[in-house]
Tab-separated table of C-alpha atoms and ligand atoms in Angstrom:
chain	number	residue	atom	x	y	z
O	26	UNK	CA	-16.050	-77.390	-51.756
O	27	UNK	CA	-15.992	-77.703	-55.508
O	28	UNK	CA	-13.345	-75.975	-57.494
O	29	UNK	CA	-15.596	-73.787	-59.547
O	30	UNK	CA	-17.876	-71.150	-58.091
O	31	UNK	CA	-20.873	-73.303	-57.989
O	32	UNK	CA	-22.173	-73.853	-54.449
O	33	UNK	CA	-22.628	-77.451	-53.256
O	34	UNK	CA	-25.590	-78.710	-51.322
O	35	UNK	CA	-23.254	-80.258	-48.794
O	36	UNK	CA	-21.810	-76.903	-47.923
O	37	UNK	CA	-25.252	-75.297	-47.767
O	38	UNK	CA	-26.370	-78.075	-45.449
O	39	UNK	CA	-23.357	-77.588	-43.202
O	40	UNK	CA	-24.311	-73.962	-42.879
O	41	UNK	CA	-27.947	-74.878	-42.182
O	42	UNK	CA	-26.948	-77.402	-39.549
O	43	UNK	CA	-24.792	-74.706	-37.898
O	44	UNK	CA	-27.744	-72.370	-38.026
O	45	UNK	CA	-29.992	-74.898	-36.344
O	46	UNK	CA	-27.405	-75.392	-33.758
O	47	UNK	CA	-27.113	-71.704	-33.047
O	48	UNK	CA	-30.858	-71.354	-32.872
O	49	UNK	CA	-31.193	-74.057	-30.329
O	50	UNK	CA	-28.274	-72.668	-28.294
O	51	UNK	CA	-30.008	-69.333	-28.238
O	52	UNK	CA	-33.302	-71.041	-27.109
O	53	UNK	CA	-31.446	-72.682	-24.217
O	54	UNK	CA	-31.067	-69.286	-22.566
O	55	UNK	CA	-34.875	-68.882	-22.268
O	56	UNK	CA	-35.475	-71.347	-19.429
O	57	UNK	CA	-32.356	-70.110	-17.620
O	58	UNK	CA	-33.708	-66.539	-17.763
O	59	UNK	CA	-36.994	-67.753	-16.498
O	60	UNK	CA	-35.386	-69.462	-13.605
O	61	UNK	CA	-33.377	-66.357	-12.731
O	62	UNK	CA	-36.470	-64.164	-12.825
O	63	UNK	CA	-38.744	-66.529	-11.054
O	64	UNK	CA	-38.161	-65.338	-7.451
O	65	UNK	CA	-38.897	-61.791	-8.394
O	66	UNK	CA	-41.913	-62.768	-10.394
O	67	UNK	CA	-43.605	-64.129	-7.219
O	68	UNK	CA	-42.806	-60.910	-5.286
O	69	UNK	CA	-43.902	-58.848	-8.276
O	70	UNK	CA	-47.296	-60.553	-8.178
O	71	UNK	CA	-47.607	-60.003	-4.429
O	72	UNK	CA	-46.741	-56.297	-4.730
O	73	UNK	CA	-49.302	-55.947	-7.511
O	74	UNK	CA	-51.957	-57.613	-5.395
O	75	UNK	CA	-51.124	-55.318	-2.452
O	76	UNK	CA	-51.291	-52.219	-4.607
O	77	UNK	CA	-54.730	-53.219	-5.923
O	78	UNK	CA	-56.085	-54.034	-2.472
O	79	UNK	CA	-54.713	-50.788	-1.138
O	80	UNK	CA	-56.291	-48.859	-3.976
O	81	UNK	CA	-59.710	-50.443	-3.138
O	82	UNK	CA	-59.329	-49.672	0.525
O	83	UNK	CA	-58.619	-45.962	-0.229
O	84	UNK	CA	-61.608	-45.735	-2.444
O	85	UNK	CA	-63.729	-47.256	0.318
O	86	UNK	CA	-62.220	-44.940	2.848
O	87	UNK	CA	-63.145	-41.878	0.643
O	88	UNK	CA	-66.638	-43.240	0.287
O	89	UNK	CA	-66.949	-43.320	4.023
O	90	UNK	CA	-65.636	-39.728	4.358
O	91	UNK	CA	-68.278	-38.578	1.841
O	92	UNK	CA	-70.990	-40.312	3.689
O	93	UNK	CA	-69.950	-38.822	6.950
O	94	UNK	CA	-69.838	-35.328	5.357
O	95	UNK	CA	-73.440	-35.863	4.051
O	96	UNK	CA	-74.707	-36.906	7.399
O	97	UNK	CA	-72.975	-33.928	9.060
O	98	UNK	CA	-74.634	-31.597	6.534
O	99	UNK	CA	-78.027	-33.238	7.226
O	100	UNK	CA	-77.523	-32.930	10.988
O	101	UNK	CA	-76.920	-29.205	10.541
O	102	UNK	CA	-80.068	-28.765	8.656
O	103	UNK	CA	-81.977	-30.587	11.299
O	104	UNK	CA	-80.509	-28.331	13.946
O	105	UNK	CA	-81.940	-25.388	11.964
O	106	UNK	CA	-85.308	-27.049	11.708
O	107	UNK	CA	-85.294	-27.490	15.443
O	108	UNK	CA	-85.475	-23.705	15.873
O	109	UNK	CA	-88.715	-23.542	13.877
O	110	UNK	CA	-90.655	-26.505	15.248
O	111	UNK	CA	-94.201	-25.529	16.195
O	112	UNK	CA	-94.798	-28.103	18.961
O	113	UNK	CA	-93.223	-30.750	21.108
O	114	UNK	CA	-94.314	-33.593	18.794
O	115	UNK	CA	-92.405	-32.041	15.932
O	116	UNK	CA	-89.495	-31.375	18.081
O	117	UNK	CA	-89.378	-35.024	19.286
O	118	UNK	CA	-89.504	-36.216	15.674
O	119	UNK	CA	-86.585	-33.994	14.611
O	120	UNK	CA	-84.541	-35.043	17.701
O	121	UNK	CA	-85.206	-38.744	16.890
O	122	UNK	CA	-83.965	-38.201	13.362
O	123	UNK	CA	-80.877	-36.396	14.640
O	124	UNK	CA	-80.147	-39.247	16.991
O	125	UNK	CA	-80.312	-41.777	14.179
O	126	UNK	CA	-77.966	-39.571	12.104
O	127	UNK	CA	-75.603	-39.296	14.957
O	128	UNK	CA	-75.399	-43.023	15.411
O	129	UNK	CA	-74.831	-43.569	11.719
O	130	UNK	CA	-72.154	-40.902	11.719
O	131	UNK	CA	-70.295	-42.493	14.601
O	132	UNK	CA	-70.499	-45.867	12.826
O	133	UNK	CA	-69.021	-44.224	9.717
O	134	UNK	CA	-66.248	-42.568	11.630
O	135	UNK	CA	-65.398	-45.733	13.465
O	136	UNK	CA	-65.271	-47.721	10.195
O	137	UNK	CA	-63.140	-45.007	8.590
O	138	UNK	CA	-60.669	-45.134	11.471
O	139	UNK	CA	-60.390	-48.969	11.402
O	140	UNK	CA	-59.899	-48.721	7.633
O	141	UNK	CA	-57.255	-46.027	7.951
O	142	UNK	CA	-55.427	-48.323	10.415
O	143	UNK	CA	-55.618	-51.170	8.005
O	144	UNK	CA	-54.413	-48.901	5.143
O	145	UNK	CA	-51.376	-47.838	7.189
O	146	UNK	CA	-50.479	-51.486	7.966
O	147	UNK	CA	-50.941	-52.442	4.337
O	148	UNK	CA	-48.740	-49.593	3.220
O	149	UNK	CA	-46.020	-50.849	5.557
O	150	UNK	CA	-46.395	-54.374	4.109
O	151	UNK	CA	-46.208	-52.996	0.601
O	152	UNK	CA	-43.044	-51.082	1.424
O	153	UNK	CA	-41.469	-54.293	2.832
O	154	UNK	CA	-42.486	-56.357	-0.212
O	155	UNK	CA	-41.369	-53.679	-2.606
O	156	UNK	CA	-37.945	-53.612	-0.889
O	157	UNK	CA	-37.730	-57.415	-1.031
O	158	UNK	CA	-38.609	-57.224	-4.752
O	159	UNK	CA	-35.989	-54.602	-5.447
O	160	UNK	CA	-33.504	-56.754	-3.552
O	161	UNK	CA	-34.401	-59.851	-5.364
O	162	UNK	CA	-34.065	-58.106	-8.734
O	163	UNK	CA	-30.763	-56.589	-7.769
O	164	UNK	CA	-29.437	-59.983	-6.599
O	165	UNK	CA	-29.971	-61.616	-9.974
O	166	UNK	CA	-29.249	-58.574	-12.191
O	167	UNK	CA	-25.639	-59.480	-12.883
O	168	UNK	CA	-26.611	-63.106	-13.810
O	169	UNK	CA	-29.500	-61.977	-15.895
O	170	UNK	CA	-27.447	-59.430	-17.864
O	171	UNK	CA	-24.737	-62.029	-18.416
O	172	UNK	CA	-27.254	-64.469	-19.801
O	173	UNK	CA	-28.824	-61.783	-22.020
O	174	UNK	CA	-25.429	-60.802	-23.304
O	175	UNK	CA	-24.455	-64.435	-24.102
O	176	UNK	CA	-27.780	-64.946	-25.761
O	177	UNK	CA	-27.354	-61.802	-27.878
O	178	UNK	CA	-23.920	-63.036	-28.947
O	179	UNK	CA	-25.361	-66.306	-30.188
O	180	UNK	CA	-28.208	-64.541	-31.905
O	181	UNK	CA	-25.761	-62.163	-33.596
O	182	UNK	CA	-23.681	-65.092	-34.844
O	183	UNK	CA	-26.958	-66.637	-36.102
O	184	UNK	CA	-27.817	-63.450	-37.929
O	185	UNK	CA	-24.412	-63.144	-39.570
O	186	UNK	CA	-24.391	-66.741	-40.631
O	187	UNK	CA	-27.968	-66.488	-41.925
O	188	UNK	CA	-26.892	-63.684	-44.170
O	189	UNK	CA	-23.859	-65.682	-45.450
O	190	UNK	CA	-26.268	-68.628	-45.958
O	191	UNK	CA	-28.569	-66.584	-48.267
O	192	UNK	CA	-25.576	-65.450	-50.251
O	193	UNK	CA	-24.135	-68.936	-50.552
O	194	UNK	CA	-27.591	-70.411	-51.563
O	195	UNK	CA	-27.519	-68.123	-54.602
O	196	UNK	CA	-24.476	-70.068	-55.807
O	197	UNK	CA	-26.249	-73.407	-55.697
O	198	UNK	CA	-28.094	-74.291	-59.015
O	199	UNK	CA	-31.789	-73.505	-58.588
O	200	UNK	CA	-33.049	-77.090	-59.314
O	201	UNK	CA	-30.721	-78.646	-56.751
O	202	UNK	CA	-31.570	-76.002	-54.135
O	203	UNK	CA	-35.333	-76.515	-54.719
O	204	UNK	CA	-34.995	-80.291	-54.138
O	205	UNK	CA	-32.978	-79.617	-51.044
O	206	UNK	CA	-35.403	-77.048	-49.688
O	207	UNK	CA	-38.319	-79.395	-50.435
O	208	UNK	CA	-36.776	-82.207	-48.382
O	209	UNK	CA	-35.790	-79.919	-45.542
O	210	UNK	CA	-39.176	-78.271	-45.678
O	211	UNK	CA	-40.615	-81.653	-44.778
O	212	UNK	CA	-39.043	-81.216	-41.364
O	213	UNK	CA	-35.737	-83.115	-41.949
O	214	UNK	CA	-32.385	-81.545	-40.902
O	215	UNK	CA	-30.364	-83.839	-43.134
O	216	UNK	CA	-31.364	-83.510	-46.782
O	217	UNK	CA	-28.198	-84.298	-48.645
O	218	UNK	CA	-25.420	-86.907	-47.886
O	219	UNK	CA	-22.239	-87.918	-49.548
O	220	UNK	CA	-21.713	-91.293	-51.111
O	221	UNK	CA	-19.253	-93.167	-48.969
O	222	UNK	CA	-16.096	-94.387	-50.709
O	223	UNK	CA	-17.546	-97.938	-50.867
O	224	UNK	CA	-20.764	-96.642	-52.384
O	225	UNK	CA	-23.151	-96.468	-49.464
O	226	UNK	CA	-25.534	-93.578	-48.558
O	227	UNK	CA	-23.665	-91.338	-46.144
O	228	UNK	CA	-26.866	-90.797	-44.119
O	229	UNK	CA	-28.395	-94.312	-43.657
O	230	UNK	CA	-25.456	-96.273	-44.930
O	231	UNK	CA	-27.629	-98.348	-47.184
O	232	UNK	CA	-25.851	-99.477	-50.278
O	233	UNK	CA	-26.582	-97.581	-53.484
O	234	UNK	CA	-26.906	-99.547	-56.741
O	235	UNK	CA	-23.699	-99.297	-58.809
O	236	UNK	CA	-25.425	-97.616	-61.744
O	237	UNK	CA	-26.837	-94.918	-59.437
O	238	UNK	CA	-23.451	-94.519	-57.815
O	239	UNK	CA	-21.924	-93.847	-61.251
O	240	UNK	CA	-24.569	-91.196	-62.034
O	241	UNK	CA	-23.959	-89.509	-58.795
O	242	UNK	CA	-20.159	-89.631	-59.263
O	243	UNK	CA	-20.532	-88.017	-62.712
O	244	UNK	CA	-22.245	-85.078	-61.069
O	245	UNK	CA	-25.913	-85.810	-61.683
O	246	UNK	CA	-28.063	-83.962	-59.205
O	247	UNK	CA	-31.460	-84.611	-57.720
O	248	UNK	CA	-30.763	-88.374	-57.089
O	249	UNK	CA	-32.103	-89.551	-53.778
O	250	UNK	CA	-31.211	-92.570	-51.687
O	251	UNK	CA	-34.102	-94.999	-52.063
O	252	UNK	CA	-33.813	-96.070	-48.492
O	253	UNK	CA	-33.859	-92.824	-46.642
O	254	UNK	CA	-34.691	-90.167	-49.209
O	255	UNK	CA	-31.803	-87.860	-48.794
O	256	UNK	CA	-30.071	-86.362	-51.941
O	257	UNK	CA	-26.827	-88.075	-52.857
O	258	UNK	CA	-23.800	-86.009	-53.600
O	259	UNK	CA	-20.183	-86.995	-54.345
O	260	UNK	CA	-18.207	-87.486	-51.253
O	261	UNK	CA	-15.707	-84.859	-50.160
O	262	UNK	CA	-12.785	-87.097	-50.860
O	263	UNK	CA	-13.991	-87.739	-54.362
O	264	UNK	CA	-15.450	-84.417	-55.259
U	2	ZN	ZN1	-29.882	-93.227	-47.262
């Protein structure tokens, strides 16, 4: 670092590279977390499907109950009507309708019973799968929490360094910083490199013309390596 309080681009870049490193370390936890959660995700999906199916079956079962209630009510009315028939022909017609109703009612009841049986079995299966899901979650919970904790630590380090970075960036002269940000904004990690002691670019190691070397060594800013485009700064051993 330079002796005065002016910030150097090299130091700013060091911080930025550390920030990039921390960010990618934090991102490495995501696939690990996915992996840990995968077995329970499959079970979660199955439990969800079972719950939906069960819900549909219960709705259908209620529909059958209502239908059976309706038919019973209509049966009762027909029984009443039977008392006031005026002749055998009318009586036969009413009885025929009652027979049809009874058959339909029996079919409804049979269907409802079958459905209730299926519902019970599905509820058992749901209980089993739910228990398996709880178990799967419990099995990976310590590992999941550990990963989350480690990721949180990295992100906290990142946050703290990011704050320091903003403070430090204030110390770098605006013009230098803008050049630097422009080059990094183009997607490059390395935007500034020191001259090597023998006068090469510290990034691509291409030789820098002597006159340019001298300007850089005198502290001129904003001079880029013609070969690779990074800003040149005085080397740490010279600065
Ligand atoms: Zn270069």
